[in-house]
Coordinates of C-alpha atoms in Angstrom, one line a residue:
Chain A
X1 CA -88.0 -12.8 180.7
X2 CA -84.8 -15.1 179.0
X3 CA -85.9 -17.3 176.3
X4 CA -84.4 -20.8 177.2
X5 CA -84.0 -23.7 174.9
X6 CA -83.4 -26.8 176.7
X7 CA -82.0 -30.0 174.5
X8 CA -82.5 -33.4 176.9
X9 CA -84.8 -34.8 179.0
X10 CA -83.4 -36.1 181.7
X11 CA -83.2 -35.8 185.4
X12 CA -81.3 -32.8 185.1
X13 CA -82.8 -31.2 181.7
X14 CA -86.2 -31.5 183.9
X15 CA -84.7 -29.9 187.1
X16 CA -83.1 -27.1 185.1
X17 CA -86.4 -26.7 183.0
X18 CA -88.7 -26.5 186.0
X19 CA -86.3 -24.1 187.9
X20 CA -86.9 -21.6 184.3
X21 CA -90.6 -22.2 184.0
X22 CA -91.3 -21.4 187.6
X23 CA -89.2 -18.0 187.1
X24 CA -91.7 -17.4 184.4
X25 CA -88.8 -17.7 181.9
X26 CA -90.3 -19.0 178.2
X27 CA -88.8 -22.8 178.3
X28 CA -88.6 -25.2 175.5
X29 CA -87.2 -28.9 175.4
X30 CA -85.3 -30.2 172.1
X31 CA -86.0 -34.2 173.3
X32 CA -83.1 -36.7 171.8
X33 CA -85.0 -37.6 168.6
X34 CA -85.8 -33.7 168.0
X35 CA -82.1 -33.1 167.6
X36 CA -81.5 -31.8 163.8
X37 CA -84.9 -30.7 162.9
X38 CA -86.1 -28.9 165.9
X39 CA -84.9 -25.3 165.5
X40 CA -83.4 -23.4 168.7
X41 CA -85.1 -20.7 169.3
X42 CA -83.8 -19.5 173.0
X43 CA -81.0 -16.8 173.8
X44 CA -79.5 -19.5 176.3
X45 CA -79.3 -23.1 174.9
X46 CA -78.8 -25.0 177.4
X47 CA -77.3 -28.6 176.6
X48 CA -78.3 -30.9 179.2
X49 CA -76.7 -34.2 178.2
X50 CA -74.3 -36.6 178.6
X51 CA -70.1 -35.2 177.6
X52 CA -70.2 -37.8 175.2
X53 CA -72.9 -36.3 173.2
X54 CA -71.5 -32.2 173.2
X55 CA -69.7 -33.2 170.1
X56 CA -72.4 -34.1 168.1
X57 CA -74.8 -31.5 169.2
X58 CA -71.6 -28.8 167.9
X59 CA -71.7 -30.3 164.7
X60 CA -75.3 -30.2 164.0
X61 CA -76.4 -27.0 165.7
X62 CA -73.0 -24.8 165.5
X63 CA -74.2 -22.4 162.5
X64 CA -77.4 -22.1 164.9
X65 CA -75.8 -21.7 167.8
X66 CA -73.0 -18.3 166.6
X67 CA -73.9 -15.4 168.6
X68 CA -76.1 -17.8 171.4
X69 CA -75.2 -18.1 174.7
X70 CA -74.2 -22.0 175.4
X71 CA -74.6 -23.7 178.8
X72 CA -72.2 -26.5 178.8
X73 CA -73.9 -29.0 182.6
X74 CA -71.9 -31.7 181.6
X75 CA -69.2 -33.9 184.2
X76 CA -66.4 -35.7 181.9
X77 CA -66.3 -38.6 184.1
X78 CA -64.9 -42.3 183.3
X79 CA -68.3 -43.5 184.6
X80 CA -66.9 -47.2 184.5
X81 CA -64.0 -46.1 187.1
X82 CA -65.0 -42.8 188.6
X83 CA -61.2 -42.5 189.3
X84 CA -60.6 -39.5 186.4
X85 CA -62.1 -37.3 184.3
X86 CA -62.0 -38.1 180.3
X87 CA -61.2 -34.5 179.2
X88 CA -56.7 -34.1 179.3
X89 CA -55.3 -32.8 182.4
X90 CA -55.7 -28.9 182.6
X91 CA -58.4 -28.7 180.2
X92 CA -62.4 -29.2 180.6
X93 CA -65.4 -30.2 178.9
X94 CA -66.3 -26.4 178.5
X95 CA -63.1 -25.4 176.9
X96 CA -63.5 -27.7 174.0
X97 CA -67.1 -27.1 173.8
X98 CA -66.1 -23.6 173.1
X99 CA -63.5 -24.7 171.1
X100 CA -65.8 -26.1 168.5
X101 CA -68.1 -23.3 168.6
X102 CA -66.0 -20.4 168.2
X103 CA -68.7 -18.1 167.5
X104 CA -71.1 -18.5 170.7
X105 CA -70.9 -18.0 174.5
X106 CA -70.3 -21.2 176.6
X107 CA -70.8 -21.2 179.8
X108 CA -70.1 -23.5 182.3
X109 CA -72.7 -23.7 184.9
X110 CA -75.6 -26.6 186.8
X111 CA -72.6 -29.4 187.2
X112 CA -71.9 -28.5 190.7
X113 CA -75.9 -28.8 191.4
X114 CA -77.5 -32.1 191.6
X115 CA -81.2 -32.5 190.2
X116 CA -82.7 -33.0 194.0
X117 CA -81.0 -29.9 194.7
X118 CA -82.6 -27.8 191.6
X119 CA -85.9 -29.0 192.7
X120 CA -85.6 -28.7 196.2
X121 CA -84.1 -24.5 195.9
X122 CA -82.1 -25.6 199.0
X123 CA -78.9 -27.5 199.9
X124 CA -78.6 -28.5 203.5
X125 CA -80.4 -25.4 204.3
X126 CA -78.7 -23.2 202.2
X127 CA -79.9 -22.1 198.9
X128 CA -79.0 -24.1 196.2
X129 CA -76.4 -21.6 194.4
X130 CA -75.1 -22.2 190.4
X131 CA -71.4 -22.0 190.0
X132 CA -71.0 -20.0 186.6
X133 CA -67.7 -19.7 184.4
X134 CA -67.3 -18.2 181.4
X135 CA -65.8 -16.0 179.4
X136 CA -68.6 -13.0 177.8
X137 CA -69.7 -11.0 181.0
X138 CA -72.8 -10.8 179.0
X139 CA -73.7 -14.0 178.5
X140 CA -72.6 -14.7 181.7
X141 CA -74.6 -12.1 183.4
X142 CA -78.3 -13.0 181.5
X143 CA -77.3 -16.4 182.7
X144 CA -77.3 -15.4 186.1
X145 CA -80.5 -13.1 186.1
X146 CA -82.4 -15.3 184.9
X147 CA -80.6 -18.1 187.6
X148 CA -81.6 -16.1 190.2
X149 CA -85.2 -14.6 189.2
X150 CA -86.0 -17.9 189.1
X151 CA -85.2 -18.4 193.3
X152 CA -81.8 -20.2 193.3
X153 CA -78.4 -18.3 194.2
X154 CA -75.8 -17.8 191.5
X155 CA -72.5 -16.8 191.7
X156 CA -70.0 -15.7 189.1
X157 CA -67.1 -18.3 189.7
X158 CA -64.8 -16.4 186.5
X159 CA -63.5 -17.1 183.3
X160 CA -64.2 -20.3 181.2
X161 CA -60.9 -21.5 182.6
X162 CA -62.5 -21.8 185.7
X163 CA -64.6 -24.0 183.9
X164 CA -61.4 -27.2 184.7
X165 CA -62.1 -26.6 189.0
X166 CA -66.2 -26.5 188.2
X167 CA -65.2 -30.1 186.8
X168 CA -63.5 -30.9 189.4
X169 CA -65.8 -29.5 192.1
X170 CA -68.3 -31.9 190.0
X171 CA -66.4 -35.3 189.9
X172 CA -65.9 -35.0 193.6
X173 CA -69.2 -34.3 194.7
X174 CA -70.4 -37.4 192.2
X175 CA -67.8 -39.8 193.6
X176 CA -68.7 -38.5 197.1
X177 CA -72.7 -39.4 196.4
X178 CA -71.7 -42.7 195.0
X179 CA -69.3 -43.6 197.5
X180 CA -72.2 -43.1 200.0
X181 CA -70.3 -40.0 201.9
X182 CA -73.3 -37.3 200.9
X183 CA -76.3 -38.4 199.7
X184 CA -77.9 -37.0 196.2
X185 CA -80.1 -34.5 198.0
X186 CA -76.6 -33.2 199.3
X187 CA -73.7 -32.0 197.8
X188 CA -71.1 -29.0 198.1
X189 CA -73.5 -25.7 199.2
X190 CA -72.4 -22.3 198.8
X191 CA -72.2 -20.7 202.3
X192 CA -71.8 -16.2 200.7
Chain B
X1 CA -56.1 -39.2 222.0
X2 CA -53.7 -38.3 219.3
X3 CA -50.8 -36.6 219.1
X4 CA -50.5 -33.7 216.8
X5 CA -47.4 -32.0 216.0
X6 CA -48.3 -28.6 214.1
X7 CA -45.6 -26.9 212.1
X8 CA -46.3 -23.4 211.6
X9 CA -48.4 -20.2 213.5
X10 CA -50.0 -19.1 211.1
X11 CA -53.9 -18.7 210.7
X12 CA -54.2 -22.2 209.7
X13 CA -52.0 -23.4 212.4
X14 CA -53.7 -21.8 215.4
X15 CA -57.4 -22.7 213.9
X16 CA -56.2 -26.1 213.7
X17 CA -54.4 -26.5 216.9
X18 CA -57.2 -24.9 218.4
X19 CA -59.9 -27.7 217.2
X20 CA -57.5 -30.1 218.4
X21 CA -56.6 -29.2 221.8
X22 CA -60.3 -28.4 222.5
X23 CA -61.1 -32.0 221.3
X24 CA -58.4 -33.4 224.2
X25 CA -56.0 -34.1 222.0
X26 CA -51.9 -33.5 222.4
X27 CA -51.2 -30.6 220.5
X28 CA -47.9 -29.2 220.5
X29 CA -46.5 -26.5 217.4
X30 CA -43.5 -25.7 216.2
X31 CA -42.6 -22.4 215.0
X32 CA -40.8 -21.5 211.7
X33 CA -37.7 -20.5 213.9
X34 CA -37.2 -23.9 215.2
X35 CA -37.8 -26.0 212.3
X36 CA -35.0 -27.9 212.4
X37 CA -34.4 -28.3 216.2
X38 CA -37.8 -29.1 217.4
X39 CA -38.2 -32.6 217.3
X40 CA -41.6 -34.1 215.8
X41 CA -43.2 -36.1 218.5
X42 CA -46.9 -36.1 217.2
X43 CA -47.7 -39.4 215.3
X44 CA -49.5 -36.8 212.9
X45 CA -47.7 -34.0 211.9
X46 CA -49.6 -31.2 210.3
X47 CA -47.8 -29.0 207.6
X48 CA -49.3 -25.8 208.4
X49 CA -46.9 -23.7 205.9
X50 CA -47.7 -22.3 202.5
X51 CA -47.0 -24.3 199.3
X52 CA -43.2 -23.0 199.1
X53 CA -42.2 -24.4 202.1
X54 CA -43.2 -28.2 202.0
X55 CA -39.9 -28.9 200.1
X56 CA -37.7 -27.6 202.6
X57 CA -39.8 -29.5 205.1
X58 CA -39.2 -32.2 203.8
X59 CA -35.6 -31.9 203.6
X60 CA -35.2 -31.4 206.9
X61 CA -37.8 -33.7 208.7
X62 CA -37.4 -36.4 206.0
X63 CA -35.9 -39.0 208.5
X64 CA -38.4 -38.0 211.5
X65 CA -41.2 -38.0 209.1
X66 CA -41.0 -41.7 208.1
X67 CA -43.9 -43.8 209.2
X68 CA -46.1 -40.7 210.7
X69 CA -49.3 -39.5 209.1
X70 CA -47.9 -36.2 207.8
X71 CA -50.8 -33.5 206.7
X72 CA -50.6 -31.1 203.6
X73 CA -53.2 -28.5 203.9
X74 CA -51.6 -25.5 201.4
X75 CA -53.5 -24.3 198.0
X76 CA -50.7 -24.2 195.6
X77 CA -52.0 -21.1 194.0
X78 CA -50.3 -18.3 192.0
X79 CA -50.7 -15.6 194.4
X80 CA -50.1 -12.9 191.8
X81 CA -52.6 -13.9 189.5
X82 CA -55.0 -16.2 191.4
X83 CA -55.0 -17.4 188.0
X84 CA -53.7 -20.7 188.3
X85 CA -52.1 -23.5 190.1
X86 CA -48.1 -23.6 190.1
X87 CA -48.4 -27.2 190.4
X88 CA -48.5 -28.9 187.1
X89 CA -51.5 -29.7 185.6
X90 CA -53.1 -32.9 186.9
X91 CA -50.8 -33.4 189.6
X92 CA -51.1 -31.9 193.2
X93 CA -48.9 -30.8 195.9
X94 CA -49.9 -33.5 198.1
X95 CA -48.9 -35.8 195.6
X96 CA -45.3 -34.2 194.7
X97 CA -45.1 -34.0 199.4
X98 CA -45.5 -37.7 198.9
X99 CA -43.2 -38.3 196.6
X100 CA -40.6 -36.7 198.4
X101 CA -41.8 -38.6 201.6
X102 CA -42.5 -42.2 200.2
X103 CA -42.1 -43.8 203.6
X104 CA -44.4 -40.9 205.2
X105 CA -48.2 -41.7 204.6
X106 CA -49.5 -38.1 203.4
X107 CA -52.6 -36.8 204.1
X108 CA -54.3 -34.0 202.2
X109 CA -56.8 -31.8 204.4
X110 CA -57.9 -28.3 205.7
X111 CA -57.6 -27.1 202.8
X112 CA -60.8 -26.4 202.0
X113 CA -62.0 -25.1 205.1
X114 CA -61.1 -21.1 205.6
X115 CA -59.5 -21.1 209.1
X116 CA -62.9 -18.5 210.6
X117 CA -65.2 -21.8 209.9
X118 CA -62.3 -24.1 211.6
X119 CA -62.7 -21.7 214.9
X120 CA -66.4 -21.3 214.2
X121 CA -67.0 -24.8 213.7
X122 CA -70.4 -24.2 211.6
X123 CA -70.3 -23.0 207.8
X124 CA -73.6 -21.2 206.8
X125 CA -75.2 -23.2 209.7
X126 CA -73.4 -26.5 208.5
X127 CA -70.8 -28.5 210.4
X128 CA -67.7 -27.3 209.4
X129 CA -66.2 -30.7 207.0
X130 CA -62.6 -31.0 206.1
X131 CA -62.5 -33.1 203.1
X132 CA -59.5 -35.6 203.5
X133 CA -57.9 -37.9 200.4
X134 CA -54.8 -40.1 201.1
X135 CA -54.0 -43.3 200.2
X136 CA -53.2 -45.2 203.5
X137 CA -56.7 -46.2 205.3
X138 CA -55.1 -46.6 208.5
X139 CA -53.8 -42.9 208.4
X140 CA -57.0 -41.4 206.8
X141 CA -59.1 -43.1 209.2
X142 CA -56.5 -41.4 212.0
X143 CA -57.4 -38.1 211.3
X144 CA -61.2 -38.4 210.9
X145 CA -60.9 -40.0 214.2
X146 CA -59.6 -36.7 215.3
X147 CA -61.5 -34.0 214.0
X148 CA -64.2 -35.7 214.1
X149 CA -63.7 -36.6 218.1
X150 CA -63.2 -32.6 217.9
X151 CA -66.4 -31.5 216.5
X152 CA -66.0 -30.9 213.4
X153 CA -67.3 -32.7 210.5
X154 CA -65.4 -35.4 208.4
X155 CA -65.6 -36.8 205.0
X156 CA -62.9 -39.7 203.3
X157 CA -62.7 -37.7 199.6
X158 CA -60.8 -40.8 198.3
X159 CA -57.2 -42.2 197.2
X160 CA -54.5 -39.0 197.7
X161 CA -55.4 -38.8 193.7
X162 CA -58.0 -36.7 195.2
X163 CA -55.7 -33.9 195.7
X164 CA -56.2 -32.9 192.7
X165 CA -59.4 -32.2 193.2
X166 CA -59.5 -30.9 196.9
X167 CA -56.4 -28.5 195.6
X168 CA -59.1 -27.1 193.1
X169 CA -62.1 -26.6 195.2
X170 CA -59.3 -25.1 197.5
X171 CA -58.5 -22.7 194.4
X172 CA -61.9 -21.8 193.7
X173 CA -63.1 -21.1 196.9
X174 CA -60.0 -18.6 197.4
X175 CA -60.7 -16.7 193.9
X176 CA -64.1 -16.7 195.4
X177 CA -63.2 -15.0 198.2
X178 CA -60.9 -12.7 197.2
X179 CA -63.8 -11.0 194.2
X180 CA -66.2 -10.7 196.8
X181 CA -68.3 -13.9 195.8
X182 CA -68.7 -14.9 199.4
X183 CA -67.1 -14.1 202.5
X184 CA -64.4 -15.4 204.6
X185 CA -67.0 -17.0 206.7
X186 CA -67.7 -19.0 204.5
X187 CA -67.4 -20.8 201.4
X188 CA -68.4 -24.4 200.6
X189 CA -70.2 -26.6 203.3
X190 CA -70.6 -30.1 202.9
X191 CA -74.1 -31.0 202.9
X192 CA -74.4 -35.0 203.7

């Protein structure tokens, strides 16, 4: 059993958390106005909020976070244009995550997976499968376990510098659902 | 019925010829040994060659090309490593093809679909759905007329910006394949 902290509670904190609890992994949500006091007491910390708000949570949680493995869901997108991403060209959200928090394991991982999807264990008939990138085969591997325990596929998609085609895979998939071309109970499905 | 002109006879050029010509359309290749003498009758012309080659291509069909929907389908991948792109970072090679053929209206597609799912037509039990960004409707519209008149599935990714994108699901999926993550059956199917 993995010991999951989950900060956010949103659509996809609540997809992510169910798909834990029901693997009979031990779950707890840090909710917005927890951030700070509540402590972190999981293995995996999963940070299920917006890019905008990674920063933050780096600054007031890195001491806490050494030696934890780090789930980095977010999609850098210019949400005003969904034409580009907001991280520089080459890079991703995950790399400067892990550059501010030298001492844990980020992993990329839940950005190619809409909520619908989580919930639903299925993707057009397929099983909903977690793209994961990172760097510590470790943290990368209890990630994965506890993944697929839990009834969804999971498939180790490399390095953290894998972590800039996750994004990608990501921003397409979003500007495909908005653009109406796949609905939000769709998405890109892992055929194996 | 369109006319498709299909450089190359390769893998990827006999999947996609094949699609086509069982769809009704005009399908005629060219082979690497008469680049250059072969004229291009299609009024989409589909580069079926890896990465290195769309420059000379270009050289050489320049004049013919102008005006014609012309098709990138390569994954400009460092096939030492599988490592990285050899495009630079942002950019794609649909986007430097398109610059070197401004009066051509590129087209980037096929290449996220593995050539077995083109001849298959089904993806872990999912239409097989080339992904296709370009930034001339007329043209885009073109080809999903075609494949899709073929039986294949279709999706309009967006303006050629897209590439970039497309080129890195195209990256992923090939690192993919090659450790072993999934097979090359497979890969990632577009759930609508």
């Amino acid at each position: 059993m993995a010991s999951i902290t989950i900060i956010g509670t949103g659509a996809m904190a609540n997809a992510i958390g169910g798909v834990f609890a029901a693997g009979g992994h031990d779950v707890a949500h840090v909710a917005r106005d927890q951030v700070g006091t509540a402590p972190l007491d999981g293995d995996i910390v999963v940070l299920a909020v917006p890019y905008g708000a990674l920063d933050g949570l780096a600054t007031t949680y890195g001491e806490q976070l050494a030696g934890k493995t780090v789930v980095d869901i977010t999609n850098p997108l210019n949400f005003e244009t969904f034409d580009s991403l907001v991280v520089p060209a080459g890079s991703s959200a995950a790399a400067q995550l892990q550059a501010k928090l030298p001492a844990s394991h980020v992993v990329k991982a839940f950005n190619t997976t809409f909520a619908a999807t989580l919930g639903a264990k299925q993707v057009g008939g397929l099983p909903t499968t977690v793209l994961v990138a990172g760097d510590d085969a470790d943290a990368k591997a209890a990630l994965i376990a506890a993944v697929t325990s839990s009834g969804l596929g999971a498939v180790d998609a490399g390095s953290l510098e894998r972590a800039h085609e996750l994004e990608a895979i990501g921003f397409l998939q979003l500007t495909l659902a908005v653009g109406e071309q796949i609905g939000w109970t769709g998405g890109l499905a892992v055929a194996r």
